[in-house]
C-alpha positions as YAML, in Angstrom:
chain: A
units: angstrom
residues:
- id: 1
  name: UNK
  ca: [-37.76, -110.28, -134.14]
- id: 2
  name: UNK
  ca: [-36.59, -109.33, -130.88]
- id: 3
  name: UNK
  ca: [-34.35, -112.23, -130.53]
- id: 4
  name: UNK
  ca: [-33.33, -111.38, -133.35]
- id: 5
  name: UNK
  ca: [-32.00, -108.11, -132.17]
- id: 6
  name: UNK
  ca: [-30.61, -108.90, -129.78]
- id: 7
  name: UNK
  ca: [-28.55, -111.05, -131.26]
- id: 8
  name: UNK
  ca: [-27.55, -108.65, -134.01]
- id: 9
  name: UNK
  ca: [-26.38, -106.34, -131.21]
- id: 10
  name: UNK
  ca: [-24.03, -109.24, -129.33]
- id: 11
  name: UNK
  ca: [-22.98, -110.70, -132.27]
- id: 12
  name: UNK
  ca: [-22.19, -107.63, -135.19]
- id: 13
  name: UNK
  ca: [-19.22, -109.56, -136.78]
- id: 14
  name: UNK
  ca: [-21.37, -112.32, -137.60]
- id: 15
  name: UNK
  ca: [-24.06, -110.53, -138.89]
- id: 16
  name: UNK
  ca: [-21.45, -108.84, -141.03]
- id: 17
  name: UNK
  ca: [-19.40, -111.80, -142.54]
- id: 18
  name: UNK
  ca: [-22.42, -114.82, -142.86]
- id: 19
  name: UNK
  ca: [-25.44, -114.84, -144.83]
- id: 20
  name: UNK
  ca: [-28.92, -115.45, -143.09]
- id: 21
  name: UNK
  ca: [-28.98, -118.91, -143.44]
- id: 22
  name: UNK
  ca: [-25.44, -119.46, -141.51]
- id: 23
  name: UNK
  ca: [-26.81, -117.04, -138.90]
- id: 24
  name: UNK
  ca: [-29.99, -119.05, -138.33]
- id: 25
  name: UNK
  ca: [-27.94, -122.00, -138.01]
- id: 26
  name: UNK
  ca: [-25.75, -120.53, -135.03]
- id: 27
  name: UNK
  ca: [-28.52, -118.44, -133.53]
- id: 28
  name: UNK
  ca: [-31.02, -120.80, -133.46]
- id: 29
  name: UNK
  ca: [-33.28, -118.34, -134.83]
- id: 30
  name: UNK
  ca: [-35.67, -118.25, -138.20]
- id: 31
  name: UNK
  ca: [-33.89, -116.81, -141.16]
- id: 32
  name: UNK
  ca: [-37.53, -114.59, -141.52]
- id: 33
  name: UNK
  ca: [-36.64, -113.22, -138.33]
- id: 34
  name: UNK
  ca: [-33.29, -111.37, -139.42]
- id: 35
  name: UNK
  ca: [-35.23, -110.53, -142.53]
- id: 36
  name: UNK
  ca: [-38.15, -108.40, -140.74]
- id: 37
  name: UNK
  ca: [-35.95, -107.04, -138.69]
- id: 38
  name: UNK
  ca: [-34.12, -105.36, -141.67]
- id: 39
  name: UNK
  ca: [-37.09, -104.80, -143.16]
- id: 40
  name: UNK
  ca: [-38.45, -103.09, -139.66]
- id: 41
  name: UNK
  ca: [-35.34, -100.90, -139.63]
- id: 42
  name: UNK
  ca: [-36.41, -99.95, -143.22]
- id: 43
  name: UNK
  ca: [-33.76, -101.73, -145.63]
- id: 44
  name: UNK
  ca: [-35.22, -103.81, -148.21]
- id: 45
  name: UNK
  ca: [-33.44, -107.45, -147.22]
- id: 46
  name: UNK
  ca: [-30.75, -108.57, -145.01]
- id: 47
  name: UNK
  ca: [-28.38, -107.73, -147.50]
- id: 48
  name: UNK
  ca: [-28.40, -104.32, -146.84]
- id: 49
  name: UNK
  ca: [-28.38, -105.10, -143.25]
- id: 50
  name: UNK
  ca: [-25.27, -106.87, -143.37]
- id: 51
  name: UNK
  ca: [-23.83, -104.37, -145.20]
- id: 52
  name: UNK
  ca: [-24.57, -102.00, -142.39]
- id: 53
  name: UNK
  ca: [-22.99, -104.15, -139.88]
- id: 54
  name: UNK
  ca: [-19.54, -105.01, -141.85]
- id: 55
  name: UNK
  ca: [-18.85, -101.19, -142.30]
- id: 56
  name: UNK
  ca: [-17.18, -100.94, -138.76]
- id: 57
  name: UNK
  ca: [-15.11, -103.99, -139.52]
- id: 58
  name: UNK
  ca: [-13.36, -101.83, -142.13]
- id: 59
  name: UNK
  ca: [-12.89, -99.33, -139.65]
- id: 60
  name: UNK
  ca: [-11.63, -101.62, -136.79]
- id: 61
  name: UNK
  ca: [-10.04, -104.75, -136.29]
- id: 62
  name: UNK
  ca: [-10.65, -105.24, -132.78]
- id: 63
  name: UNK
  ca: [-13.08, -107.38, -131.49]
- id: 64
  name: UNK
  ca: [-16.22, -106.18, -129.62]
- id: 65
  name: UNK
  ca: [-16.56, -106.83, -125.95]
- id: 66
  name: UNK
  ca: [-19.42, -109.12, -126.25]
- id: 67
  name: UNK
  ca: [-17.59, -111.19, -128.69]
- id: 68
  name: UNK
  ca: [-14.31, -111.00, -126.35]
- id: 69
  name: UNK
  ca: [-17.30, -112.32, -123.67]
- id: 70
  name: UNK
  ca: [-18.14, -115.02, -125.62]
- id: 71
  name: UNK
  ca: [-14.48, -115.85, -126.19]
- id: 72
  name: UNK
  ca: [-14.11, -116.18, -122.72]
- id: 73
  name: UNK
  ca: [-16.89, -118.85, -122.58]
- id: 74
  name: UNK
  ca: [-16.22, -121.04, -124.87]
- id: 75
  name: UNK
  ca: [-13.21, -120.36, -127.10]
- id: 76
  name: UNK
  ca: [-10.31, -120.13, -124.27]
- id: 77
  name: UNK
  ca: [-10.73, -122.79, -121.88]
- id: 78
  name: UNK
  ca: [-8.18, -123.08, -118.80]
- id: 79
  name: UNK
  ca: [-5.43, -124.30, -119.33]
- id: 80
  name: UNK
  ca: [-5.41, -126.76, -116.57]
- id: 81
  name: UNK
  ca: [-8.97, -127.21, -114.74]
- id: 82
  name: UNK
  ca: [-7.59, -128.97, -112.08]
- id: 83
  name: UNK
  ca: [-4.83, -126.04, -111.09]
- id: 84
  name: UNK
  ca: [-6.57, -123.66, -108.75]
- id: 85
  name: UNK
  ca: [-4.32, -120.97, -110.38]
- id: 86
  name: UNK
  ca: [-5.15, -121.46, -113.82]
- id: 87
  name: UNK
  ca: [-8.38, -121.07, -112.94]
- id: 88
  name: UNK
  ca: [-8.11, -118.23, -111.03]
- id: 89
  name: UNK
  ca: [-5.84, -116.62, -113.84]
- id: 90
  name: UNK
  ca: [-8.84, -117.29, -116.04]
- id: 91
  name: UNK
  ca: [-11.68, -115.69, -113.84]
- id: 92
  name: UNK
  ca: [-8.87, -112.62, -112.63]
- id: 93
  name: UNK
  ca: [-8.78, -112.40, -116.93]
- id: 94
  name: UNK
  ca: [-12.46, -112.17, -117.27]
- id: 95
  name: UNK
  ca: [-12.96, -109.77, -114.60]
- id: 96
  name: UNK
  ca: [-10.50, -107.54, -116.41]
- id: 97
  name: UNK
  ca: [-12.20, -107.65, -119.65]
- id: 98
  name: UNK
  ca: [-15.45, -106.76, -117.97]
- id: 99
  name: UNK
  ca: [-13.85, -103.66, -116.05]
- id: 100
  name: UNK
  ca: [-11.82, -102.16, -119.19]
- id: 101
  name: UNK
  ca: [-15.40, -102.20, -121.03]
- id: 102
  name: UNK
  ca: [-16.95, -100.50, -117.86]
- id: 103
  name: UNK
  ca: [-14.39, -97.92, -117.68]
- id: 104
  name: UNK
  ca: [-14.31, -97.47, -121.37]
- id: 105
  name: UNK
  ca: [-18.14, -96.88, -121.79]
- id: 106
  name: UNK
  ca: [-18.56, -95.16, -118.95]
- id: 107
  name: UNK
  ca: [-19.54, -91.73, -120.52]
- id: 108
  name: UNK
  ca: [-22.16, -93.13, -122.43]
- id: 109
  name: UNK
  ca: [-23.64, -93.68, -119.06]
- id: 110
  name: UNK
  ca: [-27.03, -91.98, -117.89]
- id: 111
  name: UNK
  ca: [-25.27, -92.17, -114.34]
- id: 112
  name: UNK
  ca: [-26.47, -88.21, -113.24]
- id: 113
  name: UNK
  ca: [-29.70, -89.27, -114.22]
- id: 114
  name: UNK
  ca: [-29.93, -92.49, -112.34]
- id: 115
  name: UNK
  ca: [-28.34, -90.64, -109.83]
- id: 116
  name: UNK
  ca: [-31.09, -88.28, -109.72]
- id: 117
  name: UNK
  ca: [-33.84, -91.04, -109.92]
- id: 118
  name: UNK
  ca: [-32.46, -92.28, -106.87]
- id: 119
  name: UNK
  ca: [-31.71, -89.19, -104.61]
- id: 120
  name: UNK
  ca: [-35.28, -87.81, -105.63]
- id: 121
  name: UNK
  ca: [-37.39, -91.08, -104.45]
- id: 122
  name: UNK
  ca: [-39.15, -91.03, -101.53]
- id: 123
  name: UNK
  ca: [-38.16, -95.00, -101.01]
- id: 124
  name: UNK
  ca: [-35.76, -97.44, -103.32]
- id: 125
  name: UNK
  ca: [-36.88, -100.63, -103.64]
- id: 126
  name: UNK
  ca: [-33.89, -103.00, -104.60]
- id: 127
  name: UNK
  ca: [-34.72, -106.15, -106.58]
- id: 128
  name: UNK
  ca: [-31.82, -109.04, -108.10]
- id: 129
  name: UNK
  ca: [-32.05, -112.38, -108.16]
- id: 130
  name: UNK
  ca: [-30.29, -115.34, -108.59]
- id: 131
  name: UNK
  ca: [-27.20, -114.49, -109.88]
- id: 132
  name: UNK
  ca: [-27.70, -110.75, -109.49]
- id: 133
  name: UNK
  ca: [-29.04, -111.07, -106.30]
- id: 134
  name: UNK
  ca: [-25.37, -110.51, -104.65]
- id: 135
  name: UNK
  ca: [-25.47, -106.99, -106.57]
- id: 136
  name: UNK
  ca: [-28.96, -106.34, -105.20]
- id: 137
  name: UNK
  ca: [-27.95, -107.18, -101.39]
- id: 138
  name: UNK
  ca: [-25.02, -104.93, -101.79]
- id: 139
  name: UNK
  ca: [-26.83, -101.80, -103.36]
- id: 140
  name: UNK
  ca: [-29.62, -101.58, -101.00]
- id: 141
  name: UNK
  ca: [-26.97, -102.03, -97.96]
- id: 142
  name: UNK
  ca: [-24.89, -99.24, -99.52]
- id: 143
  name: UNK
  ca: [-27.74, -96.58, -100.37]
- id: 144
  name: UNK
  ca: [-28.88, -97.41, -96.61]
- id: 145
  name: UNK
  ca: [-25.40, -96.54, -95.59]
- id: 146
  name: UNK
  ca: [-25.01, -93.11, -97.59]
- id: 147
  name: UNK
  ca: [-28.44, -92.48, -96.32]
- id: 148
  name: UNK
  ca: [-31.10, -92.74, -98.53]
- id: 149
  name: UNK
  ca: [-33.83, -95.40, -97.00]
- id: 150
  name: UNK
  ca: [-33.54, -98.69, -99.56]
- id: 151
  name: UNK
  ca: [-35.92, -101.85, -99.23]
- id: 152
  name: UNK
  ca: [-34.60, -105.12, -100.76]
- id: 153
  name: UNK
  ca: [-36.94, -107.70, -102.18]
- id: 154
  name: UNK
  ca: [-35.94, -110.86, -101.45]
- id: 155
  name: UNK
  ca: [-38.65, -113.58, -102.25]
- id: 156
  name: UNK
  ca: [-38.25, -114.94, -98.82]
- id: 157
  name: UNK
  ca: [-40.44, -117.43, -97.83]
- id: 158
  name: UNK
  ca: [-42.33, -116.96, -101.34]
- id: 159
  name: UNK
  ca: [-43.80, -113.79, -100.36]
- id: 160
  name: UNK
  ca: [-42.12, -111.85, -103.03]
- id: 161
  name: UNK
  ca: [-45.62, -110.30, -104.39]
- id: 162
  name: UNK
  ca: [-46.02, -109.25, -100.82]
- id: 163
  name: UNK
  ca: [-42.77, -107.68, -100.42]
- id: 164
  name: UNK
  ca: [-43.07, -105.41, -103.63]
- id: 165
  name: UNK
  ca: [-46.61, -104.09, -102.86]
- id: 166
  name: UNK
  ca: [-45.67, -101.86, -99.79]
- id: 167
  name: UNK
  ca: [-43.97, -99.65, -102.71]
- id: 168
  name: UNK
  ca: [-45.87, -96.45, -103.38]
- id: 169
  name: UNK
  ca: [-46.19, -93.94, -106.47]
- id: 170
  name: UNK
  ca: [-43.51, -92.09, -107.06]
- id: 171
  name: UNK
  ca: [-41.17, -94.56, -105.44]
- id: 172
  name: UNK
  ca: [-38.05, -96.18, -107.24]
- id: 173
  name: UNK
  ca: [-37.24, -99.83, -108.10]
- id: 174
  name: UNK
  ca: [-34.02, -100.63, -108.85]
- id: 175
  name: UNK
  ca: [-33.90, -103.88, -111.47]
- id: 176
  name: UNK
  ca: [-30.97, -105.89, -111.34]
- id: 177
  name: UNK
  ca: [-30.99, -109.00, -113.82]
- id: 178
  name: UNK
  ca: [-28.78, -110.71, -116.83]
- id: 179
  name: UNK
  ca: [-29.18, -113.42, -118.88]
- id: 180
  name: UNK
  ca: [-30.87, -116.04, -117.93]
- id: 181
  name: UNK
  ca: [-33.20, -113.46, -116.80]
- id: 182
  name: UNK
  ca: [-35.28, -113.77, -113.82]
- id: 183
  name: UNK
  ca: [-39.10, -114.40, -114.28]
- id: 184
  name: UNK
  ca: [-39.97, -113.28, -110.72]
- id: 185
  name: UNK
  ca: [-37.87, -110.09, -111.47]
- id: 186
  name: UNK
  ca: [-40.17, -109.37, -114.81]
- id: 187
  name: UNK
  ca: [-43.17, -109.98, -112.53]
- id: 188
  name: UNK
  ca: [-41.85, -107.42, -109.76]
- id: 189
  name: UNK
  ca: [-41.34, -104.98, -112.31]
- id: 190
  name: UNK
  ca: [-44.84, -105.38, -114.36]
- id: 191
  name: UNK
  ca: [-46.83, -105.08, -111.16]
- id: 192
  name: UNK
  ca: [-44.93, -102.24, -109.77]
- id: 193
  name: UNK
  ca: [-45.12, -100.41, -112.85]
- id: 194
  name: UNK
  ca: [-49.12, -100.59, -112.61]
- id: 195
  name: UNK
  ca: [-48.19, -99.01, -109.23]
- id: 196
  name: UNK
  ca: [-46.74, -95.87, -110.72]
- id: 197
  name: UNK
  ca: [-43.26, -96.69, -109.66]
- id: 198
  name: UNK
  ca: [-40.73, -95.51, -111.21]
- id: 199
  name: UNK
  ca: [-37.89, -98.19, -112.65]
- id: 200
  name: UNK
  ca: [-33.98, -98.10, -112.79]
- id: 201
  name: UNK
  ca: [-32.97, -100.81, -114.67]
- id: 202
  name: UNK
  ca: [-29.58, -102.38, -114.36]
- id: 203
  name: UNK
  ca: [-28.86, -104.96, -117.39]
- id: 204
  name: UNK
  ca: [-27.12, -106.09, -120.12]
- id: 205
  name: UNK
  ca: [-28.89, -104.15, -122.84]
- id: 206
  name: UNK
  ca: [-32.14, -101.86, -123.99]
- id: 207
  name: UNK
  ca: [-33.79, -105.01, -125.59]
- id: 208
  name: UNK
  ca: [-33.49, -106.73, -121.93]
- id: 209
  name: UNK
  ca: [-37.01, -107.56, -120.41]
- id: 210
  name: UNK
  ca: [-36.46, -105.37, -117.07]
- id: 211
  name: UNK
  ca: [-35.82, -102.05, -119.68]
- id: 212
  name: UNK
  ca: [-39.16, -102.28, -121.06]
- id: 213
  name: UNK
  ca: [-40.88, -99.48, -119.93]
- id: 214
  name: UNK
  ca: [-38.25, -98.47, -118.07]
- id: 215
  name: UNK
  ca: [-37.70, -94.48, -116.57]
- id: 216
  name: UNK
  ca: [-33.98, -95.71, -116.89]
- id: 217
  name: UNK
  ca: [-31.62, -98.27, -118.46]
- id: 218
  name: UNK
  ca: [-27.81, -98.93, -117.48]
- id: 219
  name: UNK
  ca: [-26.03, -101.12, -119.40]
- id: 220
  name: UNK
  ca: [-23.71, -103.06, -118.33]
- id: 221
  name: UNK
  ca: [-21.38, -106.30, -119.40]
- id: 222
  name: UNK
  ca: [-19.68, -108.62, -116.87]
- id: 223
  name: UNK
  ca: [-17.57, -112.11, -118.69]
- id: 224
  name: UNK
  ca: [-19.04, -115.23, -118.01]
- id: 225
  name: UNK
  ca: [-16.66, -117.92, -117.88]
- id: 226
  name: UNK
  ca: [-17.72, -121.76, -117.25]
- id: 227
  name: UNK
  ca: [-21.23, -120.56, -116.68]
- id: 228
  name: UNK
  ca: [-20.17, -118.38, -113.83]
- id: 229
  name: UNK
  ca: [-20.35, -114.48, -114.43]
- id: 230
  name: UNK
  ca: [-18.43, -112.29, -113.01]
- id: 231
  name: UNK
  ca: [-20.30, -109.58, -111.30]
- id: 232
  name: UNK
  ca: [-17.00, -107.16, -111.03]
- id: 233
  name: UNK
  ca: [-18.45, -104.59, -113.25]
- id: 234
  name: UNK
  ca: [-22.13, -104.61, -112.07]
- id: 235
  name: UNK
  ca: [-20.75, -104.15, -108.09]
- id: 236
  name: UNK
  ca: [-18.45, -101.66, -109.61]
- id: 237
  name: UNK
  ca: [-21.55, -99.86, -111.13]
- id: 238
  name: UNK
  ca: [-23.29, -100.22, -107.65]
- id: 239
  name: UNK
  ca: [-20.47, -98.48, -105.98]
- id: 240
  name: UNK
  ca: [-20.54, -96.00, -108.31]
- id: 241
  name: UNK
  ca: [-24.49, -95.16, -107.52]
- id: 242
  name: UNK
  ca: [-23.59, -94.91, -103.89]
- id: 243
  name: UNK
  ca: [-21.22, -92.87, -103.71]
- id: 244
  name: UNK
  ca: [-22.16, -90.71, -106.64]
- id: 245
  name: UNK
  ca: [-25.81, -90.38, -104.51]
- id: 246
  name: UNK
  ca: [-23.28, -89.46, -101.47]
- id: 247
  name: UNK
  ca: [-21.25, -86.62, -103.25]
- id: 248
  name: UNK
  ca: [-24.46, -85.39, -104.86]
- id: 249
  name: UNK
  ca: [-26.64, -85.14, -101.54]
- id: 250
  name: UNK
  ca: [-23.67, -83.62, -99.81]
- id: 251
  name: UNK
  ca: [-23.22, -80.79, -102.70]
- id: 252
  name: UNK
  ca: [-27.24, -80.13, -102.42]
- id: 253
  name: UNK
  ca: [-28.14, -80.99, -99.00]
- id: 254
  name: UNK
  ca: [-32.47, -80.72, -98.56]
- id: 255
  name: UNK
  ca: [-33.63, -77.88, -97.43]
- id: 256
  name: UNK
  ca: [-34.24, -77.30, -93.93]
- id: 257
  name: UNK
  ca: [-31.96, -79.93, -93.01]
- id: 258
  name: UNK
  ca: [-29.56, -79.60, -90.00]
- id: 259
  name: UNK
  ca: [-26.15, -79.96, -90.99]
- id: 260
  name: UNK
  ca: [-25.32, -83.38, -89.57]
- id: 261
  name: UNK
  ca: [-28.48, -84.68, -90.90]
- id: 262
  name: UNK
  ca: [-26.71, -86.54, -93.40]
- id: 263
  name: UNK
  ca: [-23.76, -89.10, -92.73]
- id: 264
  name: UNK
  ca: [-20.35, -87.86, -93.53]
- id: 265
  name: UNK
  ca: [-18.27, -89.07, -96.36]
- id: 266
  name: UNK
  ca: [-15.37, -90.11, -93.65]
- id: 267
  name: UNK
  ca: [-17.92, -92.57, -91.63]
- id: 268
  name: UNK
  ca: [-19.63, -94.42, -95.18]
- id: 269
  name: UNK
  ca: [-17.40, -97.63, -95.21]
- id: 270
  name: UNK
  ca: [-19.28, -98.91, -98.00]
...
């Protein structure tokens, strides 16, 4: 049933114009899936369900952003593959996309809170992999920069267990993963919740693995184009918690603190 969600949530237009059976067929998931999930959300069938999901549609003709996404991975291909220009036109397209749905839904974003989460931590632990890991590398750099002490786990040398167990209660991991998500990252997460860490996680949406549990979700959407995804809006997001932590610690600066015990705005070249 989760799959099943999840789906519903990337794909509304289909849920809204295709009965079950149609929707199995491109989902790859059981019709009786779709059908407990309606019944779950307390209609009687999927027909009510659907009926839920093509009332926008009446509202709006635009396409959602995930479906724009999805467009972008299949449905447009480059014109010419073997131009280097066409196919940076393509990826420069998809990047766009992806920011114009950050900026757009930024407001709906907990970012004070994660903000707060992060400032209040006694250490941030900083976990991405594969292809968030890039996003991960530059977060824990930057929050080292503005001045808050950030630990990234890496998995070097297999000793990713190892890394995550110097974290302590009342610490913060930040979760960085996207579909395909990473197993190792679900592991990290599971054993430091045990821990009493708190989590921050950065993903695609609430149904994700990482937001399980979490203290903290933010969603976010980057295009994936040619199975590469574009990671413009989850570094944009990453800058954001920087510098937001850096205009935040400079407004309330800890008590007892000399005055250059923080590093000034003009010398963070994040």
């Amino acid at each position: 049933m989760r799959d099943a969600a999840r789906y519903a949530l990337d794909h509304p237009n289909d849920v809204a114009l295709n009965p079950v059976a149609t929707l199995a067929t491109a989902s790859k998931i059981a019709p009786a899936a779709f059908i407990r999930l309606a019944q779950a959300l307390g209609f009687e069938g999927y027909s009510e369900l659907k009926r839920l999901f093509r009332e926008p549609l009446q509202l709006a003709a635009k396409p959602t952003f995930r479906e724009r996404i999805r467009h972008f991975g299949g449905d447009q291909p480059i014109e010419d593959p073997d131009d280097p220009v066409a196919v940076l036109q393509a990826f420069s397209q998809a990047n766009i996309v992806s920011l114009e749905h950050l900026r757009a839904d930024a407001a709906s974003l907990p970012l004070k809170q994660a903000i707060a989460l992060i400032r209040d931590a006694p250490m941030v632990h900083v976990i991405g992999l594969r292809r968030s890991y890039a996003v991960a590398a530059y977060l824990a750099y930057a929050l080292n920069r503005v001045g808050r002490p950030s630990v990234q786990i890496t998995g070097l040398g297999g000793a990713i267990g190892e890394q995550a167990s110097i974290a302590r209660p009342g610490d913060l991991l930040i979760a960085i993963s996207f579909p395909p998500y990473s197993a190792d990252t679900l592991r990290v997460c599971e054993q430091l919740q045990a821990c009493g860490v708190k989590r921050l996680a950065i993903t695609n949406t609430i149904f994700s693995p990482i937001a399980k549990d979490a203290d903290l979700v933010l969603e976010v959407n980057d295009a994936e184009l040619l199975g590469f995804r574009s990671l413009c809006a989850a570094m944009s997001l990453a800058q954001t918690l920087a510098m937001g932590l850096a205009f935040s610690k400079r407004r309330r600066p800890r008590q007892g603190a000399s005055k250059n015990a923080e590093p000034d705005l003009e010398d963070v070249d994040c």
